[in-house]
XYZ file of C-alpha atoms in Angstrom:
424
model
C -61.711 32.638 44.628
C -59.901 35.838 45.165
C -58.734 36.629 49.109
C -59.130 40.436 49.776
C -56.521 42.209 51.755
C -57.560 42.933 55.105
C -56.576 46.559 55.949
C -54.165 46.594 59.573
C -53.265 49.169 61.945
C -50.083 50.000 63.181
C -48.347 51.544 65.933
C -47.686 55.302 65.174
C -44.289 56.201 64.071
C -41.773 56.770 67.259
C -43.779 54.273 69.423
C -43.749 51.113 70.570
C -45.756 48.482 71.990
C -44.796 46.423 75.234
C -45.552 43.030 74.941
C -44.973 40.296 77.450
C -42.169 38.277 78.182
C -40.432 41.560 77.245
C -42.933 43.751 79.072
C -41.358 42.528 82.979
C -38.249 44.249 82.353
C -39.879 47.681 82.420
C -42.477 46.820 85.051
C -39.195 45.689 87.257
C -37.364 48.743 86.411
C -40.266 51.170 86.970
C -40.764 49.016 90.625
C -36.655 49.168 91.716
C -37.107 53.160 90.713
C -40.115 53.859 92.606
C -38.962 50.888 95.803
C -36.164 53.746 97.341
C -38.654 56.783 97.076
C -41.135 54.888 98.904
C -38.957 54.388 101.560
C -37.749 57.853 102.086
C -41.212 59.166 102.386
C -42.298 59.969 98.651
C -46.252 59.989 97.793
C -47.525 59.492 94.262
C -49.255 61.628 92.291
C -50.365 61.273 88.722
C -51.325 64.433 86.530
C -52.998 64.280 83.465
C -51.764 63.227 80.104
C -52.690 66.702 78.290
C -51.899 70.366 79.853
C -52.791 73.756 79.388
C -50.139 74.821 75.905
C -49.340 78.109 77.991
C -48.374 75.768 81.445
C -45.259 74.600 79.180
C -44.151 77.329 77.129
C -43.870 79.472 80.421
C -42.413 76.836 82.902
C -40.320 74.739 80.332
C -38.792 77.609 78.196
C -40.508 79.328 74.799
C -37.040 79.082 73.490
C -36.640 75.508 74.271
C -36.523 72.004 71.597
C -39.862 71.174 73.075
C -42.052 73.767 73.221
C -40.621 75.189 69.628
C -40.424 71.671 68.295
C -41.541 68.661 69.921
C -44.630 69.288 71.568
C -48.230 67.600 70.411
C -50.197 70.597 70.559
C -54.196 70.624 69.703
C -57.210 72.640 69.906
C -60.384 71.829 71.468
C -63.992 72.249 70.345
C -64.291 74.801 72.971
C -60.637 76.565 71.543
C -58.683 75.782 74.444
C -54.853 75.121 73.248
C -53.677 72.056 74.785
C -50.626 69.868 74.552
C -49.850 66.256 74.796
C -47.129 66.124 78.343
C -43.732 66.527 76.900
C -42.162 66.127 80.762
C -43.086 66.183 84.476
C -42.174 68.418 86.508
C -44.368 71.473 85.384
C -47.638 69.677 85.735
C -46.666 68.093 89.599
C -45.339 71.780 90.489
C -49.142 73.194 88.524
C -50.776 70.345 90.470
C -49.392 71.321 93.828
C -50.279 75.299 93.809
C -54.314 74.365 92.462
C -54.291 71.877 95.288
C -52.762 74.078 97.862
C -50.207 71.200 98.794
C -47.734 73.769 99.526
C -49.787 76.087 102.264
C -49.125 72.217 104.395
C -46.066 70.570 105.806
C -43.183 71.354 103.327
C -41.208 69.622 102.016
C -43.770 68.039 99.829
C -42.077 65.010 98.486
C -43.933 63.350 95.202
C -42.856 60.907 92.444
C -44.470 59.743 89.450
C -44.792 57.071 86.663
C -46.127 58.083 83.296
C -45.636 58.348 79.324
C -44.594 61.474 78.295
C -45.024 62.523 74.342
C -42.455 64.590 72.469
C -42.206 64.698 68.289
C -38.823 63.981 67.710
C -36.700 62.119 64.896
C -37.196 58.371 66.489
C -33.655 56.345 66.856
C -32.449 53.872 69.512
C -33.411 54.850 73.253
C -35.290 58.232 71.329
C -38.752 57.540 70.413
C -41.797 60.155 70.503
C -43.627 58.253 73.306
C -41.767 56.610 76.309
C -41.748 56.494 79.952
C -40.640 57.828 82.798
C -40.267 57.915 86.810
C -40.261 61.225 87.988
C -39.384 62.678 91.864
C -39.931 66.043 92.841
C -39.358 67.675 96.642
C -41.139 70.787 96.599
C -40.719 73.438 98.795
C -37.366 73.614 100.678
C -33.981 75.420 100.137
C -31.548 72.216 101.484
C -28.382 71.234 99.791
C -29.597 67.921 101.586
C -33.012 67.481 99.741
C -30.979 67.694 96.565
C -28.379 65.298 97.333
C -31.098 62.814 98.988
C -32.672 62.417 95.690
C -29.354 61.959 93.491
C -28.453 59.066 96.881
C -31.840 57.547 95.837
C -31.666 57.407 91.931
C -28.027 55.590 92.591
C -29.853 53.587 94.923
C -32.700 52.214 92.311
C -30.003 52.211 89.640
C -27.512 50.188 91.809
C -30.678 47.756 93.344
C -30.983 46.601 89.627
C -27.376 46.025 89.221
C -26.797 48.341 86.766
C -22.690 49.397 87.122
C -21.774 51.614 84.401
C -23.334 54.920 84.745
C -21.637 58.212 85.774
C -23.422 60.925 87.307
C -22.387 64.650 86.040
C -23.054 67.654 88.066
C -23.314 71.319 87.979
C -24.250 74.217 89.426
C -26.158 76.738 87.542
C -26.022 79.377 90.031
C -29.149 81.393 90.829
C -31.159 85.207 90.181
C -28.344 87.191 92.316
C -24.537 85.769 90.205
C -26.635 84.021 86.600
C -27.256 87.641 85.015
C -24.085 88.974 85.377
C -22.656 85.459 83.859
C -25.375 85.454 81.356
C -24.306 88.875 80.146
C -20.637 87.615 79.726
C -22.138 84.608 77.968
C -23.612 86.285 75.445
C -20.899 88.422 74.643
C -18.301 85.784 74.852
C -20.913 83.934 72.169
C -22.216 87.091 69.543
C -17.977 86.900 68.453
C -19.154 83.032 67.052
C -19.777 81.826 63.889
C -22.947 80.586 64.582
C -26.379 79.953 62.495
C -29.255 82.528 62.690
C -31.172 80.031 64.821
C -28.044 79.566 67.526
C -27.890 83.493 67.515
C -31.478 84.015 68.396
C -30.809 81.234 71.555
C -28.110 83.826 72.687
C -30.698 86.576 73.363
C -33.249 84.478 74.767
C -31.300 81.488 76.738
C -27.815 81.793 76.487
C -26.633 78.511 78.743
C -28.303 76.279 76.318
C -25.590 77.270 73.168
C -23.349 75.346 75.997
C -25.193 72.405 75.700
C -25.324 72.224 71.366
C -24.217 68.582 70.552
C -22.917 69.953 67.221
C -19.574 69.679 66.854
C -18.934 72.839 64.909
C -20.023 74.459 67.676
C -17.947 72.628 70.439
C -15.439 73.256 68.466
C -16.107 77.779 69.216
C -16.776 77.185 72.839
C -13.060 76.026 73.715
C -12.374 79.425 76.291
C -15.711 80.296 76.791
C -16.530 81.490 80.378
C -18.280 79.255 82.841
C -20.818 79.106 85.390
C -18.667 77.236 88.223
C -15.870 80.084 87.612
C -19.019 82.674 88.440
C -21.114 81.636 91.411
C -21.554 83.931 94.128
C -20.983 82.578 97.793
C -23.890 81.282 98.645
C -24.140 79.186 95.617
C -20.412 77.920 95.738
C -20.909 76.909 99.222
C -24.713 75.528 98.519
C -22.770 73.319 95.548
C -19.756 72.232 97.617
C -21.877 70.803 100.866
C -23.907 69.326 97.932
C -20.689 67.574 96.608
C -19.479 66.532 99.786
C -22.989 64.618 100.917
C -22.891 62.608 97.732
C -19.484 61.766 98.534
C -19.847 61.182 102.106
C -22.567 58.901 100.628
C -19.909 56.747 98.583
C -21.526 58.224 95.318
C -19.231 59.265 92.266
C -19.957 62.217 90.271
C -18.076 64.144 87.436
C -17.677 67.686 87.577
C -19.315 68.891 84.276
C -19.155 72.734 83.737
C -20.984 73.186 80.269
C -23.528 70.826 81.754
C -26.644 72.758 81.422
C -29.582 70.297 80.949
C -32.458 71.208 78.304
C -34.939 73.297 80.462
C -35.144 76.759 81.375
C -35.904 76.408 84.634
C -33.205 74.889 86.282
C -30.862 76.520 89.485
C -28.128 75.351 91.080
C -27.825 71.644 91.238
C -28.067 70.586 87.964
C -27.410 66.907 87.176
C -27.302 63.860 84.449
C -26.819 60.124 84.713
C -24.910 58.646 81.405
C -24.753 55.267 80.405
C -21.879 55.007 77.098
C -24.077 51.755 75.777
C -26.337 53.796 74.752
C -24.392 55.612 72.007
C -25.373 59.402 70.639
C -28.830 58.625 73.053
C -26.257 58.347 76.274
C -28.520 59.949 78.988
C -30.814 57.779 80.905
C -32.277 60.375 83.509
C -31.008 63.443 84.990
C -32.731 66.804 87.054
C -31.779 69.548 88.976
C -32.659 72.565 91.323
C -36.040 74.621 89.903
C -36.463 77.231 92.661
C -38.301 79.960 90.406
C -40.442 77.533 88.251
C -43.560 78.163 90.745
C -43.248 81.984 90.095
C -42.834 81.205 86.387
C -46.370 79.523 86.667
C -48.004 82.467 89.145
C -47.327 80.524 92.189
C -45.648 81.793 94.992
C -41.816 81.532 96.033
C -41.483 77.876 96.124
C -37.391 76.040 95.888
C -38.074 72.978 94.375
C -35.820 69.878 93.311
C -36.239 67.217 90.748
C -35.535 64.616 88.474
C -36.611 61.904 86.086
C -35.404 58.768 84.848
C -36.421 56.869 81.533
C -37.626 53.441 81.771
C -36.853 53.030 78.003
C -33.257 53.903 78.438
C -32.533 52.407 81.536
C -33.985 48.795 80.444
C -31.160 49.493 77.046
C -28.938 50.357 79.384
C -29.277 47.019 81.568
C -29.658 44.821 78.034
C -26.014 46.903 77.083
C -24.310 45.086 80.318
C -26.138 42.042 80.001
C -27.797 42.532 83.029
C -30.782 40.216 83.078
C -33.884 40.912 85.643
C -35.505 38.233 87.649
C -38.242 36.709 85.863
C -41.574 37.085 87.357
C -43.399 34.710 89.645
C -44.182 32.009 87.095
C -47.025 29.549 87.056
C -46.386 26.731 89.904
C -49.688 24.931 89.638
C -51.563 23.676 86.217
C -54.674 22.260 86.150
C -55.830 19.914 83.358
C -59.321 18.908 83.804
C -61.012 15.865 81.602
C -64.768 16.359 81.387
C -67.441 19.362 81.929
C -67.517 18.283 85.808
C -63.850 18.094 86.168
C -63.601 21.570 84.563
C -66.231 23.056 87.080
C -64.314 21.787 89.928
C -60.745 22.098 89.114
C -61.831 25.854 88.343
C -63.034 26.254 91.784
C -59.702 24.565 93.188
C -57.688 26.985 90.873
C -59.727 30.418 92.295
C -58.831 28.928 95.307
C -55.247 28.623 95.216
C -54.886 31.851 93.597
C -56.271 33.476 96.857
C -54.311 31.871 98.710
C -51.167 33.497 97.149
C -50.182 30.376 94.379
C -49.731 31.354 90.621
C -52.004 28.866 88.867
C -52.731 28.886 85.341
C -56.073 26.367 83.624
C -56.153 24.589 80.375
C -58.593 26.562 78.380
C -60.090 25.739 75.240
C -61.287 21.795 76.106
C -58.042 20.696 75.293
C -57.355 16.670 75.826
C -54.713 15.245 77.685
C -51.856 14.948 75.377
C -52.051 19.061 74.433
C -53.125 19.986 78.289
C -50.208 18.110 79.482
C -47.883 20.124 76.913
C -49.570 23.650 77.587
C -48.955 22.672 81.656
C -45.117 21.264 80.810
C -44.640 25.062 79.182
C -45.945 27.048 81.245
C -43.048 26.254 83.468
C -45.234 25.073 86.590
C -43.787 22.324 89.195
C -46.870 20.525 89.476
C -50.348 19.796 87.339
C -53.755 18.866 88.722
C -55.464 16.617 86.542
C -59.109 14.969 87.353
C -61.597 12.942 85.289
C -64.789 11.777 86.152
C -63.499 8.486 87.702
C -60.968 10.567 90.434
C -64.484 12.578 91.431
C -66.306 9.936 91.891
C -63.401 9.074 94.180
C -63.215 12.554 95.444
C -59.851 12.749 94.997
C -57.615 14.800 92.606
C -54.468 13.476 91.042
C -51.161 15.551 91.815
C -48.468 14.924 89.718
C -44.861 16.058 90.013
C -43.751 17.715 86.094
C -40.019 17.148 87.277
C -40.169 13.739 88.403
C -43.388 12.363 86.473
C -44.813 11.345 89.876
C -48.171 11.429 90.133
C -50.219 10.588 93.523
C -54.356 11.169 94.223
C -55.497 13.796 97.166
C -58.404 14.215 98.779
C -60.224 16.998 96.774
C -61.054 19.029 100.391
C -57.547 18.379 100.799
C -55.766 19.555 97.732
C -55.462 23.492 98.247
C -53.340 22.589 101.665
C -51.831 19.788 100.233
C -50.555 21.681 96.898
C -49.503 24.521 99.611
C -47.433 21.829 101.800
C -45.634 20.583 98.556
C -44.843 24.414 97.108
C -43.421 25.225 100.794
């Protein structure tokens, strides 16, 4: 007798699947995020999945990586272009003007959880689906505002005793000193020997030759001019009181001039967190000051300040220092029942300790004794319940100790206080 293959699915290309014990290390990392932004008075939202195509290539950049590469893009039955969310920040700030958030109290402080989706080439910590938390203060000009959320991305970082990141900063000026640094830019850059694609990125974004990995082009920019040698007043003075709350704060940053991040719409405070565990894929999270993205998108004047962190990076990031989470509350009570009545009422008992706050797992599956004892000895619990018919007709429910092997009978009206007393 022949056995035909049985055809199996996979997980696309550049994904992943999060499967439990592994799982708790990015639930805990997306909780000590999101712990320090509840605190300081940030709401949730959640935007959906897929956008308007057009929301992107005018808030992110058209001459960016992700709009001209790495965005899922598809057409409806109705024609509507729409794309899969490549980042955050342009659907909370689209989100906010439909809604009318920002005609209310401003600030409007907001964070997020979520998968974002970009096509990339997949390596370690870079994969074409991954997660993020995401903060966004909308609607305030406040070199406070921007160092508050830095203060409270150290703070989640720090909270899950991660210890070798380095923040870099920058300032990226803003509409009155940027053109007349742009324009010096570009010429400093049009004397390079630079590929036809690089020379297009000169017309249309100039900043973001600064931030080409490639070493061939490092190599050119040695003397080009910078944005920190350009700022007007107002900027240089918005950047320094900037500086000195994060420092005031007991937060380290590096000054990083050609930092430039990979959107179009940053201003001003412009940030990254690095971790060097992570090799070529060294960023784990990083933001900045948008104050014209809400014009970009038809919106009114709106100074906005952001960031996001991945969840996929920053769980490499803690495995690279050997940082290990605490495990989740495990199973403290297993119940092994012996018999179809045993089974009714030790299910009862077991809904009843779970509402009272106890983990407590059941031995499905009819199991006998020998195997139910070894599924209750893994499951890491402190004690088992175990009843037959003979302890019912007792009323009674044996409780025995998995450490010790010590095993006494309770009172079966008894046993959800009794198991309570013990666990105390």
């Amino acid at each position: 007798m022949t056995t035909q293959n049985v055809s199996t699915f996979t997980a696309p290309r550049g994904t992943y699947d999060l499967l439990p014990p592994e799982s708790a290390d990015y639930l805990a990392v997306r909780e000590a995020i999101a712990a320090p932004l509840r605190r300081a008075g940030y709401g949730y939202i959640e935007t959906p999945g897929f956008e308007n195509v057009e929301l992107f290539a005018r808030g992110v950049g058209e001459s960016t990586d992700i709009v001209t590469k790495e965005m899922y893009t598809l057409t409806t039955k109705g024609g509507s272009r729409l794309a899969l969310r490549p980042e955050g920040t342009a659907p909370v700030v689209r989100a906010v003007l439909e809604h009318n958030l920002h005609r209310g109290a401003l600030p409007i402080k907001v964070w997020y959880s979520g998968s974002q989706y970009r096509y990339e080439r997949p390596q370690a910590g870079r994969y074409r689906h991954f997660s993020q938390v995401g903060a966004e203060a909308l609607g305030a000009e406040d070199p406070a505002l921007d160092a508050e959320l830095i203060i409270l991305a150290v703070d989640a970082y720090r909270s899950l005793g991660l210890r070798n990141f380095r923040l870099l900063l920058n300032s990226l000026g803003d509409r009155e000193c940027r053109p007349a640094y742009r324009a010096r830019l570009q010429e400093f850059l049009r004397g390079l020997d630079l590929d036809e694609a690089t020379r297009a990125r000169i017309e249309i974004n100039p900043l973001r030759v600064l931030d080409d990995k490639r070493e061939s082009v490092q190599k050119q920019l040695a003397g080009a001019p910078m944005m920190p040698d350009h700022l007007c007043e107002a900027c240089k003075e918005y950047h320094e009181q900037v500086r000195e709350l994060l420092t005031a704060a007991g937060v380290a940053f590096v000054d990083d001039e050609k930092l430039v991040r990979g959107l179009d719409y940053y201003t001003r405070t412009t940030f990254e967190f690095v971790h060097d565990g992570l090799g070529s894929q060294s960023a784990v999270g990083g933001g900045g000051r948008y104050d014209g993205l809400s014009e970009m998108l038809g919106g009114p004047p709106l100074p906005s300040v952001g960031w996001a962190l991945g969840v996929d990076r920053t769980v490499l990031a803690l495995r690279a220092e050997g940082v290990e989470l605490p495990e989740p509350s495990p199973t403290k009570v297993f119940a092994v029942p012996l018999g179809d009545q045993a089974r009714r009422t030790l299910f009862g008992v077991v809904t009843e300790l779970r509402r009272q706050g106890v983990a407590t797992d059941f031995a499905y599956g009819g199991k006998g004794l020998k195997n139910a004892m070894k599924s209750a000895n893994r499951s890491g619990a402190a004690y088992a319940l175990v009843a037959g018919e003979r302890d019912l007709a007792e009323g009674v429910v044996q409780l025995k100790d998995l450490d010790s092997g010590e095993q006494s009978p309770v009172p079966l009206d008894r046993v959800v206080e009794e198991v309570r007393r013990k666990l105390a």
